[in-house]
Amino acid sequence: MVRPTMEDVALRAGVSRALVSLVMRGSPKVSEMRRSAVLKAAEELGYSPHAMARSLASRTSTVLGVMVSDLHNAFFAEVVDGIDEVARDQGFDIIINTGGRSPARERRALESLLSFRPAGLILLSPVVPATAIGKAAEQLPVVLVARSSRVSTVDTVNDDGETGARLAVDHLVSLGHKRIAHLDGGEGTQAGPRRRGYVAAMEAHCLVPQVVSSEYTDAAGARAIRRLLTDDALPTAILSCNDFNAVGAISALEDAGLRVPQDVSVVGYDNTSLAALRHVSLTTIDQPRAEFGRLAADALLQRVREERTEPVRHLLNPSLVVRNTTAPPATDKYGGLR
């Protein structure tokens, strides 16, 4: 079915396209009689103005751009749910693209979003250089989720990653674990705070930290475990950088004939819908994903409406969710704790 156009409405109402445009923009320069005729024609044809075309015509955008770091990670989908909830309530649409965790691709994705002339941008865990973010913020409001910024015109929404990692280590230590490795997020955003929290917690318990280079993907989690399996002493517990990484780690452990949690306990980070699946049942650190999205959208719309100029720095507290992937360490064949 062909979508009706503004020209179709003009023809049905017997007016010019320019007058239809004025009506759709809510211009006060149109008589009530002609306005009624145009709206009646639009209703009969099932015409509704395209959000982007309306924005370009009125120079007042009702579109918010959202760049997602990784479309494969459920964390971002749940954050977008929160963004979309607030946007729709406030009469805004969202457009989404991704940079695939590549700085070069993210730069192009950012330029693409800017070409749509949105009212503002929300960037979810971007790895694009800070200079590119600052340049975008010179053109329109920008909010970062899961990444920090010192730019006064950029708002941020994060969780306290250091606290989250400490909660995970404390839980594992309370079960009796001493050899606890951290599969970190490498150069990914928020990897630093989680790594620092892990190291600080291990040292507070007088334990030796073991940070294993990894990334926020299941494949990276599996690779990290395969490297650990070549060591003489396998850790009895793993803290993964996120749930996606943890699922990859569990898969590699099971492929090697090890049981989770009987042989190795695993803790994720994010508490995505994936973690709650019955056959996964992952112990993890909860971040309120939808709340991240709602706070980000609220902050962005405050900037769009020029309700404030001071930066907002939301830092949410994480919490521990215990499920079935953690247990006390097993005893080895010599009768001691592994």
CSV table of C-alpha atoms in Angstrom, one decimal:
chain,number,residue,atom,x,y,z
A,1,MET,CA,0.0,0.0,0.0
A,2,VAL,CA,1.4,3.4,-1.0
A,3,ARG,CA,1.7,5.9,1.8
A,4,PRO,CA,-0.3,9.1,1.2
A,5,THR,CA,1.7,12.2,0.8
A,6,MET,CA,1.3,15.9,1.5
A,7,GLU,CA,0.5,16.4,-2.1
A,8,ASP,CA,-2.3,13.9,-1.9
A,9,VAL,CA,-3.8,15.8,1.0
A,10,ALA,CA,-3.5,19.1,-0.8
A,11,LEU,CA,-5.3,17.6,-3.8
A,12,ARG,CA,-8.1,16.2,-1.7
A,13,ALA,CA,-8.6,19.4,0.3
A,14,GLY,CA,-8.3,21.6,-2.8
A,15,VAL,CA,-5.5,23.7,-1.4
A,16,SER,CA,-1.7,24.1,-2.0
A,17,ARG,CA,1.0,21.9,-0.6
A,18,ALA,CA,2.4,24.9,1.2
A,19,LEU,CA,-0.9,25.4,3.1
A,20,VAL,CA,-1.0,21.7,4.1
A,21,SER,CA,2.6,22.1,5.4
A,22,LEU,CA,1.5,25.2,7.5
A,23,VAL,CA,-1.4,23.2,9.0
A,24,MET,CA,0.8,20.2,9.9
A,25,ARG,CA,3.2,22.6,11.6
A,26,GLY,CA,0.4,24.1,13.6
A,27,SER,CA,0.8,27.6,12.1
A,28,PRO,CA,-1.6,30.2,13.3
A,29,LYS,CA,-1.6,31.8,9.9
A,30,VAL,CA,-4.3,29.4,8.5
A,31,SER,CA,-8.0,30.1,8.7
A,32,GLU,CA,-10.1,27.7,10.7
A,33,MET,CA,-12.1,26.7,7.6
A,34,ARG,CA,-9.0,25.7,5.6
A,35,ARG,CA,-7.4,24.0,8.6
A,36,SER,CA,-10.5,21.9,9.1
A,37,ALA,CA,-10.6,21.0,5.4
A,38,VAL,CA,-6.9,19.9,5.4
A,39,LEU,CA,-7.3,17.9,8.6
A,40,LYS,CA,-10.5,16.2,7.3
A,41,ALA,CA,-8.6,15.3,4.0
A,42,ALA,CA,-5.7,14.0,6.0
A,43,GLU,CA,-8.0,11.8,8.1
A,44,GLU,CA,-9.8,10.4,5.1
A,45,LEU,CA,-6.5,9.5,3.4
A,46,GLY,CA,-4.9,8.1,6.6
A,47,TYR,CA,-2.1,10.6,6.3
A,48,SER,CA,0.3,11.4,9.2
A,49,PRO,CA,3.3,13.6,8.7
A,50,HIS,CA,6.7,11.8,8.9
A,51,ALA,CA,8.5,12.8,12.0
A,52,MET,CA,11.7,13.6,10.2
A,53,ALA,CA,10.0,15.6,7.5
A,54,ARG,CA,8.1,17.5,10.1
A,55,SER,CA,11.3,18.2,12.0
A,56,LEU,CA,13.1,19.5,8.9
A,57,ALA,CA,10.1,21.7,7.9
A,58,SER,CA,9.6,23.2,11.4
A,59,ARG,CA,13.3,23.3,12.4
A,60,THR,CA,12.0,21.8,15.7
A,61,SER,CA,13.0,18.1,15.9
A,62,THR,CA,10.9,15.6,17.7
A,63,VAL,CA,13.5,12.9,17.1
A,64,LEU,CA,16.1,11.6,19.6
A,65,GLY,CA,19.1,9.7,18.2
A,66,VAL,CA,20.4,6.7,20.1
A,67,MET,CA,23.7,5.0,19.3
A,68,VAL,CA,24.1,1.5,20.8
A,69,SER,CA,27.6,0.0,21.3
A,70,ASP,CA,26.6,-3.6,20.7
A,71,LEU,CA,23.3,-4.9,19.3
A,72,HIS,CA,24.0,-8.4,20.5
A,73,ASN,CA,24.0,-7.4,24.2
A,74,ALA,CA,20.7,-7.5,26.0
A,75,PHE,CA,21.8,-4.8,28.4
A,76,PHE,CA,21.5,-2.2,25.6
A,77,ALA,CA,18.0,-3.3,24.6
A,78,GLU,CA,16.8,-3.0,28.1
A,79,VAL,CA,18.3,0.5,28.4
A,80,VAL,CA,16.6,1.5,25.1
A,81,ASP,CA,13.3,0.3,26.6
A,82,GLY,CA,13.6,3.0,29.3
A,83,ILE,CA,14.6,5.6,26.7
A,84,ASP,CA,11.6,4.8,24.5
A,85,GLU,CA,9.2,4.9,27.4
A,86,VAL,CA,10.1,8.5,28.3
A,87,ALA,CA,10.4,9.6,24.7
A,88,ARG,CA,7.0,8.4,23.7
A,89,ASP,CA,5.4,9.9,26.8
A,90,GLN,CA,6.9,13.3,25.8
A,91,GLY,CA,5.9,13.1,22.1
A,92,PHE,CA,9.4,12.1,20.8
A,93,ASP,CA,10.5,9.3,18.4
A,94,ILE,CA,13.8,7.6,18.6
A,95,ILE,CA,16.1,6.4,15.8
A,96,ILE,CA,18.8,3.8,16.6
A,97,ASN,CA,22.1,2.8,15.1
A,98,THR,CA,25.3,1.0,16.2
A,99,GLY,CA,29.0,1.4,15.9
A,100,GLY,CA,29.7,-2.3,16.7
A,101,ARG,CA,32.2,-1.5,19.5
A,102,SER,CA,34.6,0.0,16.8
A,103,PRO,CA,35.8,3.6,17.3
A,104,ALA,CA,36.0,4.2,13.5
A,105,ARG,CA,32.5,2.7,12.9
A,106,GLU,CA,31.1,4.6,15.9
A,107,ARG,CA,32.4,7.9,14.5
A,108,ARG,CA,30.6,7.2,11.2
A,109,ALA,CA,27.5,6.2,13.1
A,110,LEU,CA,27.6,9.4,15.1
A,111,GLU,CA,27.9,11.4,11.9
A,112,SER,CA,25.0,9.5,10.5
A,113,LEU,CA,22.8,10.3,13.5
A,114,LEU,CA,23.7,14.0,13.3
A,115,SER,CA,22.7,14.1,9.6
A,116,PHE,CA,19.1,13.4,10.7
A,117,ARG,CA,19.1,16.6,12.8
A,118,PRO,CA,17.8,15.1,16.0
A,119,ALA,CA,16.9,17.1,19.0
A,120,GLY,CA,19.6,15.3,21.0
A,121,LEU,CA,21.7,12.2,21.3
A,122,ILE,CA,22.0,9.4,23.8
A,123,LEU,CA,25.2,7.3,23.4
A,124,LEU,CA,25.2,3.9,25.1
A,125,SER,CA,28.7,2.8,26.2
A,126,PRO,CA,30.4,4.5,23.3
A,127,VAL,CA,34.1,3.9,22.5
A,128,VAL,CA,34.4,6.8,20.1
A,129,PRO,CA,37.0,9.3,21.2
A,130,ALA,CA,36.0,12.0,23.6
A,131,THR,CA,36.9,14.7,21.1
A,132,ALA,CA,34.1,13.4,18.8
A,133,ILE,CA,31.6,13.4,21.6
A,134,GLY,CA,32.6,16.9,22.6
A,135,LYS,CA,32.2,18.1,19.0
A,136,ALA,CA,28.7,16.6,18.8
A,137,ALA,CA,27.8,18.3,22.1
A,138,GLU,CA,28.7,21.7,20.5
A,139,GLN,CA,25.8,21.1,18.1
A,140,LEU,CA,23.1,19.5,20.3
A,141,PRO,CA,22.5,18.0,23.7
A,142,VAL,CA,24.3,14.7,24.4
A,143,VAL,CA,23.9,12.2,27.2
A,144,LEU,CA,26.3,9.3,27.8
A,145,VAL,CA,25.2,6.0,29.4
A,146,ALA,CA,27.8,3.7,30.9
A,147,ARG,CA,30.6,6.1,30.2
A,148,SER,CA,32.0,9.1,32.1
A,149,SER,CA,32.7,12.6,30.8
A,150,ARG,CA,34.1,15.8,32.2
A,151,VAL,CA,32.5,18.0,29.5
A,152,SER,CA,30.1,20.3,31.2
A,153,THR,CA,27.6,20.2,28.3
A,154,VAL,CA,27.4,16.4,28.4
A,155,ASP,CA,25.3,14.5,31.0
A,156,THR,CA,26.0,11.0,32.2
A,157,VAL,CA,24.3,8.0,33.7
A,158,ASN,CA,26.5,5.3,35.2
A,159,ASP,CA,26.5,2.6,37.9
A,160,ASP,CA,29.1,2.5,40.6
A,161,GLY,CA,31.3,-0.2,39.0
A,162,GLU,CA,33.8,-0.3,41.9
A,163,THR,CA,31.1,-1.1,44.4
A,164,GLY,CA,29.5,-3.7,42.1
A,165,ALA,CA,32.8,-5.6,41.7
A,166,ARG,CA,33.4,-5.5,45.5
A,167,LEU,CA,29.9,-6.9,46.0
A,168,ALA,CA,30.8,-9.8,43.7
A,169,VAL,CA,34.2,-10.5,45.4
A,170,ASP,CA,32.7,-10.3,48.9
A,171,HIS,CA,30.0,-12.8,47.9
A,172,LEU,CA,32.6,-15.3,46.6
A,173,VAL,CA,34.8,-14.9,49.6
A,174,SER,CA,31.9,-15.5,51.9
A,175,LEU,CA,31.4,-18.8,50.2
A,176,GLY,CA,35.1,-19.7,50.9
A,177,HIS,CA,36.7,-18.9,47.6
A,178,LYS,CA,40.3,-17.6,47.6
A,179,ARG,CA,41.4,-18.0,44.0
A,180,ILE,CA,39.1,-15.6,42.2
A,181,ALA,CA,39.9,-14.3,38.7
A,182,HIS,CA,38.4,-11.3,36.9
A,183,LEU,CA,37.8,-11.5,33.2
A,184,ASP,CA,37.9,-7.8,32.5
A,185,GLY,CA,36.3,-5.6,29.8
A,186,GLY,CA,39.6,-4.6,28.3
A,187,GLU,CA,39.4,-1.1,26.8
A,188,GLY,CA,35.6,-1.1,27.0
A,189,THR,CA,33.8,1.7,29.0
A,190,GLN,CA,33.3,1.0,32.7
A,191,ALA,CA,35.9,-1.8,32.6
A,192,GLY,CA,38.3,0.4,34.6
A,193,PRO,CA,36.0,1.0,37.6
A,194,ARG,CA,35.0,-2.7,37.8
A,195,ARG,CA,38.7,-3.8,37.6
A,196,ARG,CA,39.6,-1.3,40.3
A,197,GLY,CA,36.8,-2.5,42.5
A,198,TYR,CA,37.8,-6.2,42.0
A,199,VAL,CA,41.5,-5.5,42.8
A,200,ALA,CA,40.6,-3.4,45.9
A,201,ALA,CA,38.3,-6.1,47.2
A,202,MET,CA,40.8,-8.9,46.7
A,203,GLU,CA,43.5,-6.9,48.5
A,204,ALA,CA,41.1,-6.1,51.3
A,205,HIS,CA,40.6,-9.8,51.8
A,206,CYS,CA,44.4,-10.4,51.7
A,207,LEU,CA,44.0,-12.3,48.4
A,208,VAL,CA,46.1,-12.1,45.2
A,209,PRO,CA,44.2,-10.5,42.3
A,210,GLN,CA,44.3,-12.2,38.9
A,211,VAL,CA,43.0,-10.0,36.1
A,212,VAL,CA,42.6,-11.8,32.8
A,213,SER,CA,42.3,-9.6,29.7
A,214,SER,CA,39.0,-10.0,28.0
A,215,GLU,CA,36.1,-8.1,26.4
A,216,TYR,CA,32.4,-7.6,26.7
A,217,THR,CA,31.4,-10.6,24.5
A,218,ASP,CA,30.7,-14.3,24.9
A,219,ALA,CA,33.5,-15.2,22.5
A,220,ALA,CA,36.0,-13.2,24.6
A,221,GLY,CA,34.8,-14.9,27.8
A,222,ALA,CA,35.3,-18.3,26.2
A,223,ARG,CA,38.8,-17.4,25.0
A,224,ALA,CA,39.8,-16.1,28.4
A,225,ILE,CA,38.7,-19.4,30.0
A,226,ARG,CA,40.7,-21.4,27.5
A,227,ARG,CA,43.8,-19.5,28.4
A,228,LEU,CA,43.2,-20.1,32.1
A,229,LEU,CA,42.8,-23.8,31.5
A,230,THR,CA,46.5,-23.9,30.4
A,231,ASP,CA,47.6,-22.7,33.9
A,232,ASP,CA,48.6,-25.1,36.6
A,233,ALA,CA,46.0,-23.8,39.1
A,234,LEU,CA,42.6,-22.9,37.7
A,235,PRO,CA,40.7,-20.3,39.8
A,236,THR,CA,37.8,-21.7,41.8
A,237,ALA,CA,35.7,-18.6,40.9
A,238,ILE,CA,35.3,-16.2,38.0
A,239,LEU,CA,34.0,-12.6,38.0
A,240,SER,CA,33.1,-11.7,34.4
A,241,CYS,CA,33.0,-8.2,33.1
A,242,ASN,CA,29.3,-8.7,32.1
A,243,ASP,CA,26.7,-11.3,31.7
A,244,PHE,CA,27.5,-11.9,28.0
A,245,ASN,CA,31.1,-12.6,28.9
A,246,ALA,CA,30.0,-14.9,31.8
A,247,VAL,CA,27.9,-17.0,29.5
A,248,GLY,CA,30.8,-17.5,27.2
A,249,ALA,CA,33.0,-18.4,30.2
A,250,ILE,CA,30.5,-21.0,31.4
A,251,SER,CA,30.3,-22.6,27.9
A,252,ALA,CA,34.0,-23.0,27.8
A,253,LEU,CA,34.2,-24.4,31.3
A,254,GLU,CA,31.5,-27.0,30.4
A,255,ASP,CA,33.2,-27.8,27.1
A,256,ALA,CA,36.3,-28.7,29.2
A,257,GLY,CA,34.3,-31.0,31.4
A,258,LEU,CA,34.0,-28.7,34.4
A,259,ARG,CA,30.8,-28.1,36.2
A,260,VAL,CA,29.4,-24.7,37.2
A,261,PRO,CA,29.2,-24.1,40.2
A,262,GLN,CA,30.4,-27.4,41.5
A,263,ASP,CA,33.9,-27.0,40.1
A,264,VAL,CA,34.1,-23.3,39.3
A,265,SER,CA,31.7,-20.5,40.4
A,266,VAL,CA,30.9,-17.7,37.9
A,267,VAL,CA,29.5,-14.2,38.6
A,268,GLY,CA,28.3,-11.9,35.8
A,269,TYR,CA,27.6,-8.2,35.7
A,270,ASP,CA,24.4,-6.3,34.5
A,271,ASN,CA,21.6,-8.7,35.5
A,272,THR,CA,20.2,-8.8,31.9
A,273,SER,CA,17.2,-10.9,31.0
A,274,LEU,CA,19.8,-13.5,29.8
A,275,ALA,CA,21.0,-14.0,33.4
A,276,ALA,CA,17.5,-14.7,34.6
A,277,LEU,CA,16.8,-17.5,32.1
A,278,ARG,CA,16.2,-20.8,34.0
A,279,HIS,CA,18.9,-22.8,32.3
A,280,VAL,CA,21.4,-20.0,32.8
A,281,SER,CA,20.4,-18.8,36.3
A,282,LEU,CA,23.5,-16.6,36.6
A,283,THR,CA,24.6,-15.0,39.8
A,284,THR,CA,25.3,-11.4,38.8
A,285,ILE,CA,25.5,-7.7,39.7
A,286,ASP,CA,22.3,-5.9,39.0
A,287,GLN,CA,22.2,-2.6,37.1
A,288,PRO,CA,18.7,-1.0,36.7
A,289,ARG,CA,18.9,-1.0,33.0
A,290,ALA,CA,15.5,0.6,32.2
A,291,GLU,CA,16.1,3.2,34.9
A,292,PHE,CA,19.3,4.1,33.1
A,293,GLY,CA,17.3,4.7,30.0
A,294,ARG,CA,14.6,6.8,31.7
A,295,LEU,CA,17.2,8.9,33.5
A,296,ALA,CA,19.1,9.5,30.2
A,297,ALA,CA,16.0,10.5,28.3
A,298,ASP,CA,14.8,12.8,31.1
A,299,ALA,CA,18.2,14.5,31.2
A,300,LEU,CA,18.3,14.9,27.5
A,301,LEU,CA,14.9,16.4,27.3
A,302,GLN,CA,15.7,18.9,30.0
A,303,ARG,CA,18.6,20.0,27.8
A,304,VAL,CA,16.4,20.1,24.7
A,305,ARG,CA,13.9,22.3,26.5
A,306,GLU,CA,16.7,24.5,27.9
A,307,GLU,CA,15.5,23.8,31.5
A,308,ARG,CA,19.0,23.7,32.8
A,309,THR,CA,22.7,24.2,31.8
A,310,GLU,CA,24.5,22.5,34.7
A,311,PRO,CA,25.7,18.9,34.0
A,312,VAL,CA,23.9,15.9,35.5
A,313,ARG,CA,26.0,13.0,36.8
A,314,HIS,CA,23.7,10.1,37.8
A,315,LEU,CA,25.6,7.3,39.6
A,316,LEU,CA,23.3,4.4,40.5
A,317,ASN,CA,24.0,1.8,43.2
A,318,PRO,CA,24.4,-1.8,41.9
A,319,SER,CA,23.2,-4.8,43.9
A,320,LEU,CA,24.0,-8.5,44.1
A,321,VAL,CA,21.6,-11.1,42.7
A,322,VAL,CA,22.4,-14.6,43.8
A,323,ARG,CA,21.3,-17.5,41.6
A,324,ASN,CA,22.7,-20.9,40.7
A,325,THR,CA,26.2,-20.3,39.3
A,326,THR,CA,27.9,-19.7,42.7
A,327,ALA,CA,28.6,-22.2,45.5
A,328,PRO,CA,31.4,-23.0,48.0
A,329,PRO,CA,34.6,-24.3,46.4
A,330,ALA,CA,34.9,-28.1,45.9
A,331,THR,CA,37.6,-30.1,47.6
A,332,ASP,CA,40.4,-31.5,45.4
A,333,LYS,CA,41.6,-35.1,45.4
A,334,TYR,CA,44.0,-34.4,48.2
A,335,GLY,CA,41.1,-33.3,50.5
A,336,GLY,CA,41.9,-29.6,50.5
A,337,LEU,CA,39.9,-26.7,49.1
A,338,ARG,CA,40.5,-26.2,45.4
